[in-house]
Structures are given as structure tokens and as C-alpha cells.
Amino acid sequence: MLFEWDHQKNSLNCKKHRISFELAASIFDDPLHLSVPDEKRHAEERWITLGRSATGELLLVVIHTYKETLEHEIIRIISARKATKKEKKHYEEGI
């Protein structure tokens, strides 16, 4: 799996949410991460993924796109933030 992102968006996300896209990418290693399609209309299909960071300390929500090539799965991270209480409950219940 490969990750990509806009470096300027990463910088803005770090300032706004104090979450780097590097850290956000680690949630895809969480065996319990949950991914659902983003219901909002966008020019591209987006996904919302909820999972624990590599350290296990943070539960994060990551907005991203997903595409497959013959060689790789590519996730382009758009934004990342800490999960809300409601999102934490969904994660704990496996919804």
C-alpha cells in the first residue's frame, strides 16, 4: 500500500488538527480500522476511515481516496483529525 498527499494540505492539517498525514497513514495498519464511503458529493469517490494510530494512543478519522493499479493500492490522504466521542463509540462497537 502506498500513501500520497499534498504537502501544503499536510502542513495546514498539522496546524489545524495537530495531526500529520504521516501519523494518519498509520491507522491503515490497525486491524480494526473501519472504512465507509463518504456520502457527500465530490468530484472523486472519497472514503472515511476510523482507526488507531501506530502508537495506539490516538483514534483518528482520515478522509482519503483509494485506487488500485496493477502493482499497488494507493491511498491519497485529504484530511485527518482526532475522532469525536460518537466516532469512538462506533469504533468500539465495530460499526
Coordinates of C-alpha atoms in Angstrom, one line a residue, residues 3-95:
F3 CA 0.3 6.8 0.5
E4 CA 0.4 10.2 -1.1
W5 CA -0.8 13.7 -0.2
D6 CA -0.4 17.3 -0.9
H7 CA 2.4 18.7 1.3
Q8 CA 0.7 22.1 1.7
K9 CA -2.5 20.3 2.9
N10 CA -0.4 18.3 5.3
S11 CA 1.1 21.4 6.7
L12 CA -2.4 23.1 7.1
N13 CA -3.8 19.9 8.7
C14 CA -0.9 19.8 11.2
K15 CA -1.7 23.4 12.2
K16 CA -5.5 23.0 12.4
H17 CA -5.8 19.5 13.9
R18 CA -2.2 18.8 15.1
I19 CA -2.2 15.5 13.1
S20 CA 0.3 14.9 10.4
F21 CA -0.6 12.8 7.4
E22 CA 2.4 10.6 8.2
L23 CA 0.7 9.7 11.5
A24 CA -2.7 9.4 9.8
A25 CA -1.3 6.8 7.4
S26 CA -0.5 4.5 10.3
I27 CA -4.2 3.9 11.0
F28 CA -4.4 1.6 8.0
D29 CA -2.2 -0.9 9.9
D30 CA -4.9 -1.1 12.6
P31 CA -6.6 -4.5 12.1
L32 CA -9.8 -3.0 13.4
H33 CA -9.9 0.1 11.2
L34 CA -13.3 0.9 9.7
S35 CA -13.8 2.4 6.2
V36 CA -17.1 3.7 4.8
P37 CA -17.8 5.7 1.6
D38 CA -18.1 9.5 2.1
E39 CA -21.7 10.3 1.4
K40 CA -21.0 13.9 0.4
R41 CA -20.8 14.7 -3.3
H42 CA -17.3 15.2 -4.5
A43 CA -15.7 15.1 -7.9
E44 CA -14.0 11.9 -6.8
E45 CA -15.0 8.9 -4.7
R46 CA -13.8 9.6 -1.1
W47 CA -13.7 7.3 1.9
I48 CA -13.8 8.0 5.7
T49 CA -11.6 5.6 7.7
L50 CA -11.5 5.4 11.5
G51 CA -8.6 3.7 13.3
R52 CA -5.9 3.8 15.9
S53 CA -2.6 5.4 15.2
A54 CA 0.6 3.3 15.3
T55 CA 1.2 4.1 18.9
G56 CA -2.4 3.1 19.8
E57 CA -2.9 6.3 21.7
L58 CA -5.0 8.2 19.2
L59 CA -8.2 7.3 17.4
L60 CA -8.2 9.2 14.1
V61 CA -10.6 9.9 11.3
V62 CA -9.0 10.1 7.9
I63 CA -10.6 11.3 4.7
H64 CA -9.0 9.8 1.6
T65 CA -9.3 8.5 -1.9
Y66 CA -8.4 4.9 -2.9
K67 CA -7.3 3.5 -6.2
E68 CA -5.7 0.3 -7.3
T69 CA -3.1 -0.2 -10.0
L70 CA -1.6 -3.5 -11.2
E71 CA 1.2 -3.0 -8.7
H72 CA -0.2 -1.1 -5.8
E73 CA -3.1 0.2 -3.7
I74 CA -2.8 4.0 -3.4
I75 CA -4.3 6.0 -0.7
R76 CA -4.3 9.8 -1.1
I77 CA -4.9 11.4 2.3
I78 CA -7.0 14.6 2.1
S79 CA -7.5 15.4 5.8
A80 CA -7.1 13.8 9.3
R81 CA -8.3 14.7 12.8
K82 CA -9.0 13.1 16.2
A83 CA -12.2 11.1 16.4
T84 CA -15.2 12.6 18.3
K85 CA -16.9 10.8 21.2
K86 CA -19.6 9.5 18.8
E87 CA -17.0 8.2 16.4
K88 CA -15.1 6.5 19.3
K89 CA -18.3 4.7 20.2
H90 CA -18.8 3.5 16.6
Y91 CA -15.2 2.2 16.6
E92 CA -15.6 0.4 19.9
E93 CA -18.9 -1.2 18.7
G94 CA -17.3 -2.1 15.4
I95 CA -19.9 -0.2 13.4

